[in-house]
mmCIF file of N, CA and C in Angstrom:
data_model
loop_
_atom_site.group_PDB
_atom_site.id
_atom_site.type_symbol
_atom_site.label_atom_id
_atom_site.label_comp_id
_atom_site.label_asym_id
_atom_site.label_seq_id
_atom_site.Cartn_x
_atom_site.Cartn_y
_atom_site.Cartn_z
ATOM 1 N N UNK T 24 44.091 65.747 103.498
ATOM 2 C CA UNK T 24 43.899 66.844 104.424
ATOM 3 C C UNK T 24 43.560 66.277 105.799
ATOM 4 N N UNK T 25 44.155 66.851 106.826
ATOM 5 C CA UNK T 25 43.964 66.404 108.192
ATOM 6 C C UNK T 25 42.947 67.294 108.889
ATOM 7 N N UNK T 26 42.033 66.663 109.608
ATOM 8 C CA UNK T 26 41.014 67.388 110.348
ATOM 9 C C UNK T 26 40.988 66.903 111.786
ATOM 10 N N UNK T 27 40.806 67.830 112.710
ATOM 11 C CA UNK T 27 40.640 67.527 114.115
ATOM 12 C C UNK T 27 39.287 68.055 114.560
ATOM 13 N N UNK T 28 38.488 67.198 115.163
ATOM 14 C CA UNK T 28 37.175 67.583 115.639
ATOM 15 C C UNK T 28 37.070 67.248 117.120
ATOM 16 N N UNK T 29 36.813 68.262 117.937
ATOM 17 C CA UNK T 29 36.705 68.099 119.373
ATOM 18 C C UNK T 29 35.250 67.995 119.817
ATOM 19 N N UNK T 30 35.053 67.340 120.940
ATOM 20 C CA UNK T 30 33.734 67.259 121.540
ATOM 21 C C UNK T 30 33.882 66.978 123.027
ATOM 22 N N UNK T 31 32.801 67.176 123.772
ATOM 23 C CA UNK T 31 32.779 66.809 125.173
ATOM 24 C C UNK T 31 32.766 67.946 126.165
ATOM 25 N N UNK T 32 32.949 69.175 125.712
ATOM 26 C CA UNK T 32 32.928 70.298 126.624
ATOM 27 C C UNK T 32 31.528 70.600 127.122
ATOM 28 N N UNK T 33 31.455 71.464 128.124
ATOM 29 C CA UNK T 33 30.167 71.831 128.664
ATOM 30 C C UNK T 33 30.279 72.473 130.021
ATOM 31 N N UNK T 34 29.147 72.589 130.678
ATOM 32 C CA UNK T 34 29.057 73.174 132.013
ATOM 33 C C UNK T 34 28.965 72.067 133.047
ATOM 34 N N UNK T 35 29.788 72.158 134.069
ATOM 35 C CA UNK T 35 29.797 71.153 135.121
ATOM 36 C C UNK T 35 30.001 71.836 136.468
ATOM 37 N N UNK T 36 29.454 71.248 137.513
ATOM 38 C CA UNK T 36 29.629 71.783 138.854
ATOM 39 C C UNK T 36 30.988 71.414 139.421
ATOM 40 N N UNK T 37 31.502 72.205 140.360
ATOM 41 C CA UNK T 37 32.761 71.840 141.005
ATOM 42 C C UNK T 37 32.714 70.427 141.568
ATOM 43 N N UNK T 38 33.788 69.686 141.340
ATOM 44 C CA UNK T 38 33.851 68.302 141.753
ATOM 45 C C UNK T 38 33.370 67.330 140.706
ATOM 46 N N UNK T 39 32.789 67.836 139.642
ATOM 47 C CA UNK T 39 32.279 66.989 138.584
ATOM 48 C C UNK T 39 33.346 66.560 137.606
ATOM 49 N N UNK T 40 32.911 65.843 136.579
ATOM 50 C CA UNK T 40 33.824 65.286 135.591
ATOM 51 C C UNK T 40 33.336 65.549 134.181
ATOM 52 N N UNK T 41 34.276 65.636 133.265
ATOM 53 C CA UNK T 41 34.004 65.713 131.841
ATOM 54 C C UNK T 41 35.055 64.907 131.104
ATOM 55 N N UNK T 42 34.690 64.431 129.935
ATOM 56 C CA UNK T 42 35.630 63.727 129.082
ATOM 57 C C UNK T 42 35.633 64.388 127.711
ATOM 58 N N UNK T 43 36.781 64.916 127.329
ATOM 59 C CA UNK T 43 36.953 65.534 126.028
ATOM 60 C C UNK T 43 37.524 64.519 125.043
ATOM 61 N N UNK T 44 37.074 64.604 123.809
ATOM 62 C CA UNK T 44 37.577 63.722 122.771
ATOM 63 C C UNK T 44 37.981 64.540 121.554
ATOM 64 N N UNK T 45 38.989 64.060 120.869
ATOM 65 C CA UNK T 45 39.478 64.702 119.662
ATOM 66 C C UNK T 45 39.696 63.621 118.617
ATOM 67 N N UNK T 46 38.966 63.701 117.525
ATOM 68 C CA UNK T 46 39.064 62.723 116.456
ATOM 69 C C UNK T 46 39.936 63.282 115.339
ATOM 70 N N UNK T 47 40.937 62.518 114.966
ATOM 71 C CA UNK T 47 41.867 62.921 113.915
ATOM 72 C C UNK T 47 41.569 62.117 112.663
ATOM 73 N N UNK T 48 41.306 62.800 111.576
ATOM 74 C CA UNK T 48 41.019 62.127 110.323
ATOM 75 C C UNK T 48 41.875 62.708 109.213
ATOM 76 N N UNK T 49 42.014 61.937 108.147
ATOM 77 C CA UNK T 49 42.800 62.372 107.016
ATOM 78 C C UNK T 49 43.996 61.476 106.782
ATOM 79 N N UNK T 50 44.773 61.845 105.793
ATOM 80 C CA UNK T 50 45.936 61.063 105.412
ATOM 81 C C UNK T 50 47.144 61.498 106.236
ATOM 82 N N UNK T 51 47.661 60.575 107.019
ATOM 83 C CA UNK T 51 48.833 60.856 107.833
ATOM 84 C C UNK T 51 49.842 59.728 107.685
ATOM 85 N N UNK T 52 51.090 60.083 107.860
ATOM 86 C CA UNK T 52 52.148 59.086 107.831
ATOM 87 C C UNK T 52 52.362 58.495 109.219
ATOM 88 N N UNK T 53 52.443 59.363 110.208
ATOM 89 C CA UNK T 53 52.599 58.933 111.585
ATOM 90 C C UNK T 53 52.293 60.107 112.501
ATOM 91 N N UNK T 54 52.029 59.804 113.752
ATOM 92 C CA UNK T 54 51.746 60.820 114.749
ATOM 93 C C UNK T 54 52.908 60.903 115.723
ATOM 94 N N UNK T 55 53.466 62.082 115.840
ATOM 95 C CA UNK T 55 54.582 62.285 116.754
ATOM 96 C C UNK T 55 54.110 62.547 118.179
ATOM 97 N N UNK T 56 53.078 63.354 118.297
ATOM 98 C CA UNK T 56 52.639 63.791 119.608
ATOM 99 C C UNK T 56 51.191 64.257 119.558
ATOM 100 N N UNK T 57 50.449 63.949 120.588
ATOM 101 C CA UNK T 57 49.109 64.470 120.781
ATOM 102 C C UNK T 57 49.059 65.170 122.132
ATOM 103 N N UNK T 58 48.319 66.255 122.198
ATOM 104 C CA UNK T 58 48.300 67.033 123.430
ATOM 105 C C UNK T 58 46.989 67.790 123.569
ATOM 106 N N UNK T 59 46.739 68.247 124.779
ATOM 107 C CA UNK T 59 45.639 69.145 125.078
ATOM 108 C C UNK T 59 46.197 70.425 125.680
ATOM 109 N N UNK T 60 45.727 71.539 125.169
ATOM 110 C CA UNK T 60 46.031 72.851 125.702
ATOM 111 C C UNK T 60 44.741 73.492 126.191
ATOM 112 N N UNK T 61 44.884 74.541 126.984
ATOM 113 C CA UNK T 61 43.721 75.315 127.373
ATOM 114 C C UNK T 61 44.083 76.790 127.458
ATOM 115 N N UNK T 62 43.071 77.619 127.300
ATOM 116 C CA UNK T 62 43.272 79.055 127.361
ATOM 117 C C UNK T 62 42.072 79.704 128.034
ATOM 118 N N UNK T 63 42.333 80.351 129.154
ATOM 119 C CA UNK T 63 41.314 81.102 129.860
ATOM 120 C C UNK T 63 41.305 82.536 129.342
ATOM 121 N N UNK T 64 40.192 83.247 129.498
ATOM 122 C CA UNK T 64 40.126 84.630 129.021
ATOM 123 C C UNK T 64 41.252 85.488 129.584
ATOM 124 N N UNK T 65 41.932 86.199 128.707
ATOM 125 C CA UNK T 65 43.015 87.068 129.117
ATOM 126 C C UNK T 65 44.300 86.368 129.489
ATOM 127 N N UNK T 66 44.355 85.061 129.321
ATOM 128 C CA UNK T 66 45.526 84.288 129.709
ATOM 129 C C UNK T 66 46.213 83.678 128.498
ATOM 130 N N UNK T 67 47.458 83.292 128.699
ATOM 131 C CA UNK T 67 48.199 82.591 127.664
ATOM 132 C C UNK T 67 47.706 81.154 127.554
ATOM 133 N N UNK T 68 47.799 80.625 126.353
ATOM 134 C CA UNK T 68 47.475 79.225 126.169
ATOM 135 C C UNK T 68 48.550 78.368 126.842
ATOM 136 N N UNK T 69 48.122 77.362 127.585
ATOM 137 C CA UNK T 69 49.054 76.534 128.324
ATOM 138 C C UNK T 69 48.852 75.056 128.008
ATOM 139 N N UNK T 70 49.937 74.326 128.063
ATOM 140 C CA UNK T 70 49.888 72.891 127.850
ATOM 141 C C UNK T 70 49.325 72.212 129.086
ATOM 142 N N UNK T 71 48.309 71.394 128.887
ATOM 143 C CA UNK T 71 47.655 70.693 129.979
ATOM 144 C C UNK T 71 48.168 69.266 130.105
ATOM 145 N N UNK T 72 48.227 68.569 128.985
ATOM 146 C CA UNK T 72 48.642 67.174 128.985
ATOM 147 C C UNK T 72 49.163 66.807 127.611
ATOM 148 N N UNK T 73 50.129 65.917 127.571
ATOM 149 C CA UNK T 73 50.688 65.467 126.308
ATOM 150 C C UNK T 73 50.900 63.963 126.367
ATOM 151 N N UNK T 74 50.648 63.308 125.245
ATOM 152 C CA UNK T 74 50.828 61.871 125.122
ATOM 153 C C UNK T 74 51.695 61.616 123.895
ATOM 154 N N UNK T 75 52.808 60.915 124.114
ATOM 155 C CA UNK T 75 53.768 60.696 123.035
ATOM 156 C C UNK T 75 53.913 59.224 122.682
ATOM 157 N N UNK T 76 52.976 58.416 123.111
ATOM 158 C CA UNK T 76 52.988 57.010 122.779
ATOM 159 C C UNK T 76 53.674 56.163 123.832
ATOM 160 N N UNK T 77 53.418 54.879 123.755
ATOM 161 C CA UNK T 77 54.003 53.900 124.661
ATOM 162 C C UNK T 77 53.735 54.225 126.126
ATOM 163 N N UNK T 78 52.644 54.904 126.398
ATOM 164 C CA UNK T 78 52.269 55.220 127.754
ATOM 165 C C UNK T 78 52.980 56.401 128.375
ATOM 166 N N UNK T 79 53.786 57.104 127.616
ATOM 167 C CA UNK T 79 54.509 58.253 128.143
ATOM 168 C C UNK T 79 53.624 59.493 128.094
ATOM 169 N N UNK T 80 53.414 60.079 129.246
ATOM 170 C CA UNK T 80 52.574 61.257 129.358
ATOM 171 C C UNK T 80 53.200 62.271 130.301
ATOM 172 N N UNK T 81 52.799 63.527 130.119
ATOM 173 C CA UNK T 81 53.198 64.595 131.021
ATOM 174 C C UNK T 81 52.008 65.510 131.237
ATOM 175 N N UNK T 82 51.946 66.109 132.425
ATOM 176 C CA UNK T 82 50.811 66.915 132.802
ATOM 177 C C UNK T 82 51.237 68.229 133.437
ATOM 178 N N UNK T 83 50.393 69.229 133.252
ATOM 179 C CA UNK T 83 50.513 70.451 134.016
ATOM 180 C C UNK T 83 50.396 70.107 135.498
ATOM 181 N N UNK T 84 51.235 70.708 136.325
ATOM 182 C CA UNK T 84 51.263 70.351 137.737
ATOM 183 C C UNK T 84 49.887 70.447 138.397
ATOM 184 N N UNK T 85 49.130 71.460 138.054
ATOM 185 C CA UNK T 85 47.864 71.699 138.718
ATOM 186 C C UNK T 85 46.783 70.678 138.372
ATOM 187 N N UNK T 86 47.001 69.864 137.344
ATOM 188 C CA UNK T 86 46.000 68.870 136.966
ATOM 189 C C UNK T 86 46.451 67.445 137.243
ATOM 190 N N UNK T 87 47.652 67.266 137.718
ATOM 191 C CA UNK T 87 48.150 65.925 138.016
ATOM 192 C C UNK T 87 47.272 65.240 139.052
ATOM 193 N N UNK T 88 46.941 64.005 138.774
ATOM 194 C CA UNK T 88 46.079 63.250 139.660
ATOM 195 C C UNK T 88 44.611 63.440 139.390
ATOM 196 N N UNK T 89 44.262 64.432 138.582
ATOM 197 C CA UNK T 89 42.864 64.707 138.260
ATOM 198 C C UNK T 89 42.541 64.465 136.788
ATOM 199 N N UNK T 90 43.486 64.772 135.907
ATOM 200 C CA UNK T 90 43.286 64.630 134.468
ATOM 201 C C UNK T 90 44.089 63.448 133.946
ATOM 202 N N UNK T 91 43.553 62.795 132.939
ATOM 203 C CA UNK T 91 44.241 61.696 132.293
ATOM 204 C C UNK T 91 44.091 61.807 130.782
ATOM 205 N N UNK T 92 45.212 61.823 130.072
ATOM 206 C CA UNK T 92 45.191 61.838 128.625
ATOM 207 C C UNK T 92 45.392 60.412 128.124
ATOM 208 N N UNK T 93 44.703 60.067 127.061
ATOM 209 C CA UNK T 93 44.832 58.735 126.502
ATOM 210 C C UNK T 93 44.658 58.780 124.996
ATOM 211 N N UNK T 94 45.218 57.794 124.341
ATOM 212 C CA UNK T 94 45.139 57.685 122.891
ATOM 213 C C UNK T 94 44.518 56.356 122.509
ATOM 214 N N UNK T 95 43.660 56.400 121.523
ATOM 215 C CA UNK T 95 43.084 55.193 120.948
ATOM 216 C C UNK T 95 43.538 55.141 119.490
ATOM 217 N N UNK T 96 44.538 54.339 119.224
ATOM 218 C CA UNK T 96 45.093 54.276 117.878
ATOM 219 C C UNK T 96 44.116 53.690 116.864
ATOM 220 N N UNK T 97 43.271 52.789 117.312
ATOM 221 C CA UNK T 97 42.298 52.191 116.414
ATOM 222 C C UNK T 97 41.299 53.219 115.905
ATOM 223 N N UNK T 98 40.857 54.087 116.795
ATOM 224 C CA UNK T 98 39.866 55.093 116.444
ATOM 225 C C UNK T 98 40.486 56.435 116.059
ATOM 226 N N UNK T 99 41.806 56.531 116.134
ATOM 227 C CA UNK T 99 42.506 57.782 115.840
ATOM 228 C C UNK T 99 41.962 58.942 116.670
ATOM 229 N N UNK T 100 41.867 58.700 117.951
ATOM 230 C CA UNK T 100 41.369 59.722 118.857
ATOM 231 C C UNK T 100 42.317 59.926 120.028
ATOM 232 N N UNK T 101 42.248 61.100 120.592
ATOM 233 C CA UNK T 101 42.916 61.390 121.849
ATOM 234 C C UNK T 101 41.867 61.975 122.786
ATOM 235 N N UNK T 102 41.884 61.524 124.020
ATOM 236 C CA UNK T 102 40.877 61.940 124.987
ATOM 237 C C UNK T 102 41.522 62.550 126.212
ATOM 238 N N UNK T 103 40.744 63.346 126.905
ATOM 239 C CA UNK T 103 41.174 63.925 128.174
ATOM 240 C C UNK T 103 40.059 63.721 129.183
ATOM 241 N N UNK T 104 40.291 62.828 130.129
ATOM 242 C CA UNK T 104 39.353 62.614 131.215
ATOM 243 C C UNK T 104 39.679 63.597 132.327
ATOM 244 N N UNK T 105 38.707 64.403 132.704
ATOM 245 C CA UNK T 105 38.905 65.437 133.699
ATOM 246 C C UNK T 105 37.998 65.161 134.890
ATOM 247 N N UNK T 106 38.603 64.899 136.029
ATOM 248 C CA UNK T 106 37.875 64.633 137.255
ATOM 249 C C UNK T 106 38.144 65.724 138.278
ATOM 250 N N UNK T 107 37.286 65.788 139.272
ATOM 251 C CA UNK T 107 37.424 66.762 140.356
ATOM 252 C C UNK T 107 37.631 68.175 139.822
ATOM 253 N N UNK T 108 36.825 68.540 138.862
ATOM 254 C CA UNK T 108 36.972 69.837 138.215
ATOM 255 C C UNK T 108 36.699 70.984 139.182
ATOM 256 N N UNK T 109 37.458 72.043 139.015
ATOM 257 C CA UNK T 109 37.357 73.227 139.841
ATOM 258 C C UNK T 109 37.178 74.452 138.958
ATOM 259 N N UNK T 110 36.678 75.549 139.520
ATOM 260 C CA UNK T 110 36.457 76.753 138.708
ATOM 261 C C UNK T 110 37.693 77.218 137.948
ATOM 262 N N UNK T 111 38.876 77.027 138.516
ATOM 263 C CA UNK T 111 40.088 77.455 137.833
ATOM 264 C C UNK T 111 40.403 76.622 136.592
ATOM 265 N N UNK T 112 39.682 75.539 136.391
ATOM 266 C CA UNK T 112 39.834 74.748 135.177
ATOM 267 C C UNK T 112 39.019 75.313 134.015
ATOM 268 N N UNK T 113 38.217 76.312 134.276
ATOM 269 C CA UNK T 113 37.400 76.914 133.236
ATOM 270 C C UNK T 113 38.277 77.523 132.148
ATOM 271 N N UNK T 114 38.057 77.099 130.916
ATOM 272 C CA UNK T 114 38.862 77.560 129.793
ATOM 273 C C UNK T 114 38.319 76.940 128.515
ATOM 274 N N UNK T 115 38.844 77.413 127.402
ATOM 275 C CA UNK T 115 38.639 76.728 126.141
ATOM 276 C C UNK T 115 39.763 75.722 125.978
ATOM 277 N N UNK T 116 39.410 74.489 125.725
ATOM 278 C CA UNK T 116 40.383 73.420 125.596
ATOM 279 C C UNK T 116 40.584 73.081 124.127
ATOM 280 N N UNK T 117 41.854 72.945 123.744
ATOM 281 C CA UNK T 117 42.218 72.700 122.360
ATOM 282 C C UNK T 117 43.016 71.410 122.223
ATOM 283 N N UNK T 118 42.634 70.606 121.277
ATOM 284 C CA UNK T 118 43.410 69.445 120.903
ATOM 285 C C UNK T 118 44.532 69.870 119.959
ATOM 286 N N UNK T 119 45.686 69.264 120.121
ATOM 287 C CA UNK T 119 46.847 69.567 119.290
ATOM 288 C C UNK T 119 47.506 68.268 118.847
ATOM 289 N N UNK T 120 47.883 68.206 117.583
ATOM 290 C CA UNK T 120 48.538 67.024 117.050
ATOM 291 C C UNK T 120 49.735 67.440 116.205
ATOM 292 N N UNK T 121 50.857 66.830 116.473
ATOM 293 C CA UNK T 121 52.059 66.987 115.664
ATOM 294 C C UNK T 121 52.193 65.725 114.822
ATOM 295 N N UNK T 122 52.134 65.890 113.509
ATOM 296 C CA UNK T 122 52.002 64.755 112.605
ATOM 297 C C UNK T 122 53.038 64.802 111.491
ATOM 298 N N UNK T 123 53.537 63.634 111.133
ATOM 299 C CA UNK T 123 54.277 63.487 109.886
ATOM 300 C C UNK T 123 53.254 63.183 108.803
ATOM 301 N N UNK T 124 53.003 64.138 107.923
ATOM 302 C CA UNK T 124 52.029 63.912 106.870
ATOM 303 C C UNK T 124 52.634 63.106 105.725
ATOM 304 N N UNK T 125 53.910 63.114 105.622
ATOM 305 C CA UNK T 125 54.675 62.277 104.712
ATOM 306 C C UNK T 125 56.107 62.235 105.228
ATOM 307 N N UNK T 126 56.926 61.303 104.761
ATOM 308 C CA UNK T 126 58.308 61.283 105.250
ATOM 309 C C UNK T 126 59.009 62.623 105.055
ATOM 310 N N UNK T 127 59.687 63.058 106.092
ATOM 311 C CA UNK T 127 60.475 64.285 106.106
ATOM 312 C C UNK T 127 59.628 65.556 106.115
ATOM 313 N N UNK T 128 58.344 65.440 106.337
ATOM 314 C CA UNK T 128 57.490 66.620 106.400
ATOM 315 C C UNK T 128 56.545 66.524 107.590
ATOM 316 N N UNK T 129 56.767 67.391 108.563
ATOM 317 C CA UNK T 129 55.935 67.434 109.754
ATOM 318 C C UNK T 129 55.059 68.675 109.749
ATOM 319 N N UNK T 130 53.862 68.531 110.247
ATOM 320 C CA UNK T 130 52.949 69.648 110.419
ATOM 321 C C UNK T 130 52.181 69.477 111.724
ATOM 322 N N UNK T 131 51.733 70.595 112.265
ATOM 323 C CA UNK T 131 50.904 70.518 113.451
ATOM 324 C C UNK T 131 49.504 71.041 113.142
ATOM 325 N N UNK T 132 48.547 70.550 113.907
ATOM 326 C CA UNK T 132 47.144 70.874 113.684
ATOM 327 C C UNK T 132 46.455 71.113 115.018
ATOM 328 N N UNK T 133 45.492 72.007 114.987
ATOM 329 C CA UNK T 133 44.713 72.358 116.163
ATOM 330 C C UNK T 133 43.247 72.026 115.971
ATOM 331 N N UNK T 134 42.618 71.581 117.048
ATOM 332 C CA UNK T 134 41.182 71.444 117.045
ATOM 333 C C UNK T 134 40.519 72.808 117.141
ATOM 334 N N UNK T 135 39.209 72.824 116.997
ATOM 335 C CA UNK T 135 38.475 74.084 116.974
ATOM 336 C C UNK T 135 38.276 74.688 118.357
ATOM 337 N N UNK T 136 38.534 73.918 119.388
ATOM 338 C CA UNK T 136 38.341 74.368 120.752
ATOM 339 C C UNK T 136 36.972 73.992 121.285
ATOM 340 N N UNK T 137 36.929 73.634 122.551
ATOM 341 C CA UNK T 137 35.666 73.326 123.206
ATOM 342 C C UNK T 137 35.660 73.964 124.588
ATOM 343 N N UNK T 138 34.563 74.616 124.922
ATOM 344 C CA UNK T 138 34.465 75.359 126.177
ATOM 345 C C UNK T 138 34.171 74.432 127.340
ATOM 346 N N UNK T 139 34.952 74.579 128.392
ATOM 347 C CA UNK T 139 34.710 73.894 129.658
ATOM 348 C C UNK T 139 34.471 74.956 130.718
ATOM 349 N N UNK T 140 33.310 74.907 131.337
ATOM 350 C CA UNK T 140 32.964 75.866 132.372
ATOM 351 C C UNK T 140 32.622 75.122 133.651
ATOM 352 N N UNK T 141 33.315 75.453 134.720
ATOM 353 C CA UNK T 141 33.099 74.818 136.016
ATOM 354 C C UNK T 141 32.524 75.868 136.961
ATOM 355 N N UNK T 142 31.281 75.695 137.320
ATOM 356 C CA UNK T 142 30.600 76.690 138.139
ATOM 357 C C UNK T 142 29.417 76.051 138.844
ATOM 358 N N UNK T 143 29.136 76.530 140.036
ATOM 359 C CA UNK T 143 27.970 76.073 140.768
ATOM 360 C C UNK T 143 26.756 76.940 140.493
#
């Protein structure tokens, strides 16, 4: 069974920084993709950043230059470093993993969500 556990959310002032972490545990064959999504109240969930290995990443336009997604294969974690945070970044952030749990069988998993609030 695969489990995703998120941590690192909280309250921060504008211009501050937070680092979110997502630990992936369980039996997996391989990881296809890791990503971070966010959802603000009344809004659709949106893709913030995705990491597909070998240093290939993509970001939501509004977070480019401020957010960095990274993977630690040794620790089976994916992180999101968020700098220069602004009130519009306030949302619940979700870790997402697309995994091959065995050959020819892919499944996706979501973290429980962690609240990020940017306010003075």
